[in-house]
Coordinates of C-alpha atoms in Angstrom, one line a residue:
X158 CA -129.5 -62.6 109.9
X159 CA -126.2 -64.0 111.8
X160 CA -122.8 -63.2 113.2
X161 CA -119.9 -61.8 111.3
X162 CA -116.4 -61.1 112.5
X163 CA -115.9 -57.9 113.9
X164 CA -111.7 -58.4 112.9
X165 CA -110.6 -61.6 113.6
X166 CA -112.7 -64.5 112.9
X167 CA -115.1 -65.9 115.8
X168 CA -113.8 -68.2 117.9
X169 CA -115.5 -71.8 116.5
X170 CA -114.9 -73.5 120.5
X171 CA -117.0 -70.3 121.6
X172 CA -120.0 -70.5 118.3
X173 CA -120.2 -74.6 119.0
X174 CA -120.0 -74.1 122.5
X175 CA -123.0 -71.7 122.0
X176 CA -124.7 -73.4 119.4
X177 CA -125.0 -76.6 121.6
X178 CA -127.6 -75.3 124.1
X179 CA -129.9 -75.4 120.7
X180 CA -129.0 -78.3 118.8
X181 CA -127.0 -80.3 121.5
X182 CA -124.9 -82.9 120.3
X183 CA -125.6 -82.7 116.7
X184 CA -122.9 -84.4 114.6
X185 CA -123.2 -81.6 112.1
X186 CA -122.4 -78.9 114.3
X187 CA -119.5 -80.5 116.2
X188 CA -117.5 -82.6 113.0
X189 CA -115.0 -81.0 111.3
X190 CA -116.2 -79.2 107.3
X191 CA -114.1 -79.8 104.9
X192 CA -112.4 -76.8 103.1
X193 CA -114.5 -74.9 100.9
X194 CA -118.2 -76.1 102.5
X195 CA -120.0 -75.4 105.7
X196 CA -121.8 -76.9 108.3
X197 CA -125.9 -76.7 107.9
X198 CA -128.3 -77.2 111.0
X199 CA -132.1 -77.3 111.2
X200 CA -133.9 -76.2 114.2
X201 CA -138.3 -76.0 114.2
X202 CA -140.3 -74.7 117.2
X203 CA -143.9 -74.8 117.3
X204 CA -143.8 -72.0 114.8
X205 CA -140.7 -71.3 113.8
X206 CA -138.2 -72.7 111.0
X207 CA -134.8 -72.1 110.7
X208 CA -131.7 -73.1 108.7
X209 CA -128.4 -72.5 110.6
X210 CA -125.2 -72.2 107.9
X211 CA -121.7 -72.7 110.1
X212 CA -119.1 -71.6 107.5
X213 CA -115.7 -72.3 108.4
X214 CA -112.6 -69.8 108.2
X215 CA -109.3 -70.8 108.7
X216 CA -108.8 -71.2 111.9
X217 CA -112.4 -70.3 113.5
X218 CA -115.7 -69.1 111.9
X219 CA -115.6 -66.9 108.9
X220 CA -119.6 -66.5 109.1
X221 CA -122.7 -67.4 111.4
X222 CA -126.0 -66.9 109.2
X223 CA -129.5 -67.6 110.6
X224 CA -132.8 -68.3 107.8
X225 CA -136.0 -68.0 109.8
X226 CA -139.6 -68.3 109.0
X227 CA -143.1 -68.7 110.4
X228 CA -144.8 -71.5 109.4
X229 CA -148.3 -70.4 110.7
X230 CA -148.2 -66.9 109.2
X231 CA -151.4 -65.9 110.0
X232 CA -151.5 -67.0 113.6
X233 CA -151.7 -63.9 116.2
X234 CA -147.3 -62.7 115.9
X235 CA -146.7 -63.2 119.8
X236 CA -146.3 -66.8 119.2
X237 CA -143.6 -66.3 116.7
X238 CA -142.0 -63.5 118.1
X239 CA -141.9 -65.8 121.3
X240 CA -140.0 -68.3 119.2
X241 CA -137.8 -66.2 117.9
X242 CA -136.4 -64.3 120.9
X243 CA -134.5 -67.7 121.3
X244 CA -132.9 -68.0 118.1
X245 CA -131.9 -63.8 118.6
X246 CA -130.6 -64.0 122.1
X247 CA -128.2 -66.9 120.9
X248 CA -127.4 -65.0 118.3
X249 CA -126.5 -62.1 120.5
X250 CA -124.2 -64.0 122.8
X251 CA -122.2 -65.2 120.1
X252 CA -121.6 -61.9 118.5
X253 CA -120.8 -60.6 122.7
X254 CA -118.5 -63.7 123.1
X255 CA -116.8 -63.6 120.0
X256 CA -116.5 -59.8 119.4
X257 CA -118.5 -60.5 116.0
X258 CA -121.1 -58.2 114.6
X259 CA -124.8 -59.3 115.2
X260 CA -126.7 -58.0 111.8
X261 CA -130.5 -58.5 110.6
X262 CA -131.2 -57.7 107.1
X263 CA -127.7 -56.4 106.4
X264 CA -128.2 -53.7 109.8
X265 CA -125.6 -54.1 112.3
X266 CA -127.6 -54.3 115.8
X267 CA -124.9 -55.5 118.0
X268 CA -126.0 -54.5 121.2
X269 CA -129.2 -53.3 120.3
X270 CA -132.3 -54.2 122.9
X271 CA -134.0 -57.4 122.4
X272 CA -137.4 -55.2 121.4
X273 CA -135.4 -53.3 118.7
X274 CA -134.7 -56.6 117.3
X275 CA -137.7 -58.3 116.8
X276 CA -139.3 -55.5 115.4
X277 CA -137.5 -55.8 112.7
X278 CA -138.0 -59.6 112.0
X279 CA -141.8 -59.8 113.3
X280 CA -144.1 -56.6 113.8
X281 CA -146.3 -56.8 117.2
X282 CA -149.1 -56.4 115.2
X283 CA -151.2 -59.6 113.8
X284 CA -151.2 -59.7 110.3
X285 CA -153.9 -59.1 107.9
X286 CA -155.7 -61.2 105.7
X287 CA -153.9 -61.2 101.8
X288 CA -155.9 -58.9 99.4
X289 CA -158.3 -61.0 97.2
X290 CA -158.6 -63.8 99.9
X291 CA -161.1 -64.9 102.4
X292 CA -160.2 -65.8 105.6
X293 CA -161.3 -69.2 107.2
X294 CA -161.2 -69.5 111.1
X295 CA -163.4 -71.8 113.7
X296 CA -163.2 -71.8 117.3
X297 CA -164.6 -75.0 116.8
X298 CA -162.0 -77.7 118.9
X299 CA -161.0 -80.7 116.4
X300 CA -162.1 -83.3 119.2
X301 CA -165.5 -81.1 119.1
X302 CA -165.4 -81.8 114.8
X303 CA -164.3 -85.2 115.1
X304 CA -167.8 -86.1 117.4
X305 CA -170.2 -83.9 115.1
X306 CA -168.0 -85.9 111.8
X307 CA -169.2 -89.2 113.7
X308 CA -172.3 -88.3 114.4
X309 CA -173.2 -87.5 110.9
X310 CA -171.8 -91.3 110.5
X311 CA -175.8 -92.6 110.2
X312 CA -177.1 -89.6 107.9
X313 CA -173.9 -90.5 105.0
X314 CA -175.4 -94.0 105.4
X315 CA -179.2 -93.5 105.1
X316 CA -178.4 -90.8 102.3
X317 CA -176.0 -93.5 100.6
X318 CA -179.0 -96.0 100.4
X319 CA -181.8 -93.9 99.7
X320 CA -179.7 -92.3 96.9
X321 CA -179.4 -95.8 95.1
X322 CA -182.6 -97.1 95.9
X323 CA -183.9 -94.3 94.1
X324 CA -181.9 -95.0 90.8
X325 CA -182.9 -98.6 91.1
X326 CA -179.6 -99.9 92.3
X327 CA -180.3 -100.2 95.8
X328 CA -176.7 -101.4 97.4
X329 CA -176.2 -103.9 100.4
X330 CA -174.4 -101.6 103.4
X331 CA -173.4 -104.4 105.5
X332 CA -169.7 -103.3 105.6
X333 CA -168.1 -106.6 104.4
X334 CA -165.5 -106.6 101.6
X335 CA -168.1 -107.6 99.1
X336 CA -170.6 -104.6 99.6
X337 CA -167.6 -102.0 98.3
X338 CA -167.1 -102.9 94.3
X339 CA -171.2 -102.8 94.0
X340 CA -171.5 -99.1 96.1
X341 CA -167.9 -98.1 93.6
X342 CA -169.2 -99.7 90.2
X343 CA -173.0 -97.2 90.9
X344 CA -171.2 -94.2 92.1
X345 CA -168.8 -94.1 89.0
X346 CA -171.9 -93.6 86.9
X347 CA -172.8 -90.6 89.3
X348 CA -169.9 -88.7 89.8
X349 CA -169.6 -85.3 87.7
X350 CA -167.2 -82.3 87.4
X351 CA -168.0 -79.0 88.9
X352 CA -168.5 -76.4 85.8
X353 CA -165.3 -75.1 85.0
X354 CA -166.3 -71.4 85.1
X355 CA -168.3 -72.5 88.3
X356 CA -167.6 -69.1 90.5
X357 CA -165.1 -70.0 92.8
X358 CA -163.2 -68.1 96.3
X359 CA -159.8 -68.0 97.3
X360 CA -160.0 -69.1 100.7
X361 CA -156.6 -68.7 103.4
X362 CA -156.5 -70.5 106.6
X363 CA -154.8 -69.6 109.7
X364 CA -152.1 -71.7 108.7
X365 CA -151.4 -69.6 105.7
X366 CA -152.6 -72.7 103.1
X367 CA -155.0 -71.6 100.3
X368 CA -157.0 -73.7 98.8
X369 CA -160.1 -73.0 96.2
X370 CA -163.9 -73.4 97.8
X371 CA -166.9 -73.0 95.2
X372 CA -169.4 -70.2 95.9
X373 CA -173.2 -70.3 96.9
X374 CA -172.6 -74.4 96.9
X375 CA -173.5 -77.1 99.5
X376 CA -170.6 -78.5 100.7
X377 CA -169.6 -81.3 103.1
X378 CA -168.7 -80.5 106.7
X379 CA -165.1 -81.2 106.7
X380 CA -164.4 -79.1 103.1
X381 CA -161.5 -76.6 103.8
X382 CA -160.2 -77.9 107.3
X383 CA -157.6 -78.1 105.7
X384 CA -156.4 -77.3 102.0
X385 CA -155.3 -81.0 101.3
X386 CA -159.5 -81.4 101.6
X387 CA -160.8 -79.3 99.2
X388 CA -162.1 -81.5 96.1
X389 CA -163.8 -78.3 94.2
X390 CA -163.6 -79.7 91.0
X391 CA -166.4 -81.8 91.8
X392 CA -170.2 -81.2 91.7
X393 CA -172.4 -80.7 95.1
X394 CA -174.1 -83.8 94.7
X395 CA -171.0 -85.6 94.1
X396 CA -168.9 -84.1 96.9
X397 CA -172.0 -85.4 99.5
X398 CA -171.5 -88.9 97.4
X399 CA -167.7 -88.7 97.7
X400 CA -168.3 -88.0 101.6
X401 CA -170.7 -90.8 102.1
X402 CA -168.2 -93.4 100.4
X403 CA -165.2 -93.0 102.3
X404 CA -167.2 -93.5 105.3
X405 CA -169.0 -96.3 104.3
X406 CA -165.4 -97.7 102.9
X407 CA -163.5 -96.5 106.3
X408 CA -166.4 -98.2 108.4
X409 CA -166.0 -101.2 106.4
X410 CA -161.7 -101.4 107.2
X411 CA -162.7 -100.3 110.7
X412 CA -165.1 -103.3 111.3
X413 CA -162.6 -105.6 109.4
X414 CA -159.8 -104.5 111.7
X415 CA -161.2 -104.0 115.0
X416 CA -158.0 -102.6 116.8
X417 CA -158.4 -99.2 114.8
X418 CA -160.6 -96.5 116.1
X419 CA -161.8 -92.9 115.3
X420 CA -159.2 -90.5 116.3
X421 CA -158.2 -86.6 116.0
X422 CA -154.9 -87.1 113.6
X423 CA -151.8 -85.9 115.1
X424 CA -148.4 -86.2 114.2
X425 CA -145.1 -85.4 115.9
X426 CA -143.7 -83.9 113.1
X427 CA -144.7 -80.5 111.5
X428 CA -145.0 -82.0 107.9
X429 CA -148.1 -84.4 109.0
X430 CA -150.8 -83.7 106.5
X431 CA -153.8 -84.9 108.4
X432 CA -153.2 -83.1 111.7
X433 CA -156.5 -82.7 113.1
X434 CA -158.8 -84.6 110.8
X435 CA -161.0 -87.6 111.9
X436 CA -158.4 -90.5 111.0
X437 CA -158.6 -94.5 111.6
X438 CA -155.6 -94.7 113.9
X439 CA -154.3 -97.4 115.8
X440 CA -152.5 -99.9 113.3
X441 CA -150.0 -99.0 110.4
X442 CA -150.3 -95.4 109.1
X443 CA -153.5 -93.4 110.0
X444 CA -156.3 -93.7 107.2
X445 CA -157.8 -89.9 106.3
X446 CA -161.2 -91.3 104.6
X447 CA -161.4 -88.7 102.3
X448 CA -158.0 -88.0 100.7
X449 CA -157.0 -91.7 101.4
X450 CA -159.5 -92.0 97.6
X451 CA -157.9 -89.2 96.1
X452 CA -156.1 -91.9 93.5
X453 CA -160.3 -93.3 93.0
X454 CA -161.6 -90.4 92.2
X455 CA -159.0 -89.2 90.0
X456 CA -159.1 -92.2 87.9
X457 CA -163.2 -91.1 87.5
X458 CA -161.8 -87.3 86.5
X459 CA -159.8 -88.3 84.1
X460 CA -162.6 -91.0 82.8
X461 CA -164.8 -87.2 82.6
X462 CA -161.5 -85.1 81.8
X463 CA -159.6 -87.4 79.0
X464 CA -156.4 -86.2 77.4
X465 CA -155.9 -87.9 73.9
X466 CA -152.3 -87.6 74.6
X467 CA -152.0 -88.9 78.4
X468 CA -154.7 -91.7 78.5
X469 CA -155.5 -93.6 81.8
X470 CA -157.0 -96.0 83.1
X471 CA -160.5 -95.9 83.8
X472 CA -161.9 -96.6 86.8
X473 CA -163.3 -100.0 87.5
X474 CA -166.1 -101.2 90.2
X475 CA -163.2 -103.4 91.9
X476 CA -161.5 -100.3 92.6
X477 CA -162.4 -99.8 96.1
X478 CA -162.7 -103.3 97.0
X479 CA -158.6 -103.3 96.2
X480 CA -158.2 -100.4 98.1
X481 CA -159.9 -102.0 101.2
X482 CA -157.7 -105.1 100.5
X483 CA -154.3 -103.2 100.5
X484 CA -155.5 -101.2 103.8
X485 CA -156.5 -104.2 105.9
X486 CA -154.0 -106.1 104.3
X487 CA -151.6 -103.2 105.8
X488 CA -152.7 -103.1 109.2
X489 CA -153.6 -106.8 109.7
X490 CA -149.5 -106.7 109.5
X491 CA -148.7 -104.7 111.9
X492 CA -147.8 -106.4 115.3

């Protein structure tokens, strides 16, 4: 959608002017563009994206067009449509101001009401779930998740050691540096692969993310918050070993670096990838247990998984003792 000159081209004092009340004193909206490009601007809400394109004319604004999306397409609409009454009644007063033609998908609505307008970019009605996927919701708070992931903290641990004992390798859970390459060198040996023809459900969250989840299988408590933590190519048993790990392995940076603490991730920007997951937050960048062993486990897969053609490097007992050096090593730095 955007603003097209109705005639003459739009005034660019009277588009900048405008423009300002969104993107204030943005050096890319108020320098000159040089002859043959055009002046890009990037604007999110809470929901909302959008990509403004200012392309000059020669002596105002040959074109105004407007890229929108919803980055949490499956939330109720109103939040969007909320959004994007913004981004439409700006739009509106530029095409007023300027004499210019207000269109949305190639319709001219100049003067229509605000109503007719977003019915056309966002229906009032919530959307429905994609065919051939399974909805995932909870009305369960993340503060509420992060105290039941805590709580679990003792279970992981008495599972962890009753697990080894049993195959004779009892391990030494004292959280010091030297307890990790033993607990990593016996759960190598245990890790296995999920079947490949396993039966398997395409799950969509509210977010609009997919991710895979295994069917009729036991599965940790955080699997699927989000669809960065969805591991399913890896057995029951060794997704309830992978769980118990990177706790024991977080615990153990947590006690070595006492200014960290168990926190609900949050970032400021839309693009952090742990936003409400228990994190280790308080020094350097926040430490996700689970994914923060994603390069771990994937030296195990391919160890399972080899390709003649791409060999690795298989994984090695000391593994997770480095990994704890390099993130106490990391936040030990910070001042």
């Amino acid at each position: 959608m955007g603003v097209i000159p109705s005639g003459a081209e739009l005034s660019r004092a009277t588009v900048i002017a405008l423009l300002s009340r969104v993107f204030g004193d943005d050096p890319d909206l108020h320098e000159d563009v040089a002859g043959g490009e055009y002046a890009e601007l990037v604007w999110e809400g809470e929901r909302l994206g959008t990509q403004w394109f200012v392309h000059p004319g020669k002596t105002g604004v040959s074109e105004l067009v407007v890229s929108i999306w919803d980055a949490f397409p499956l939330l109720p609409a109103a939040g969007f449509r909320a959004e994007v009454t913004r981004v439409v009644e700006v739009l509106q007063e530029v095409a007023q101001a300027t004499g210019g033609r207000f269109v949305v998908q190639e319709g001219d609505v100049t003067g229509a009401p605000l109503g007719e307008v977003l019915d056309m970019i966002s229906s009032d009605e919530d959307d429905r779930t994609p065919a051939g996927m399974v909805l995932s919701t909870t009305a369960e708070s993340d503060e509420d998740f992060l105290g039941r992931y805590l709580a679990a903290g003792d279970e992981r641990l008495a599972w962890l050691h009753d697990q080894a004992a049993r195959t004779g390798r009892p391990q030494r859970l004292d959280h010091s540096r030297d307890s990790l390459a033993p607990i990593w060198g016996w759960a190598i040996g245990r890790l296995e692969l999920r079947p490949a023809d396993a039966p398997r459900e395409k799950v969509i969250l509210e977010n609009g993310s997919v991710f895979q989840r295994p069917t009729d299988a036991v599965l940790p408590m955080w699997y699927g918050r989000s669809a960065l933590l969805a591991p399913h190519i890896w057995s029951d048993e060794s997704l309830a070993l992978i769980d118990a790990v990177a706790f024991y392995a977080a615990e153990c940076v947590r006690h070595a670096v006492p200014e960290l603490s168990w926190q609900v991730g949050h970032g400021e920007t839309r693009g952090y990838v742990y936003e409400g997951q228990p994190v280790l937050a308080g020094r350097g960048h926040d430490l996700e247990p689970i994914s923060s062993l994603r390069p771990l486990m994937g030296k195990v897969y391919h160890l399972r998984n080899p390709d003649p053609v791409d060999p690795r490097t298989p994984p090695a007992a000391e593994d997770l003792r480095d990994w704890f050096d390099a993130a106490v090593a990391e936040r030990r730095s910070e001042s």
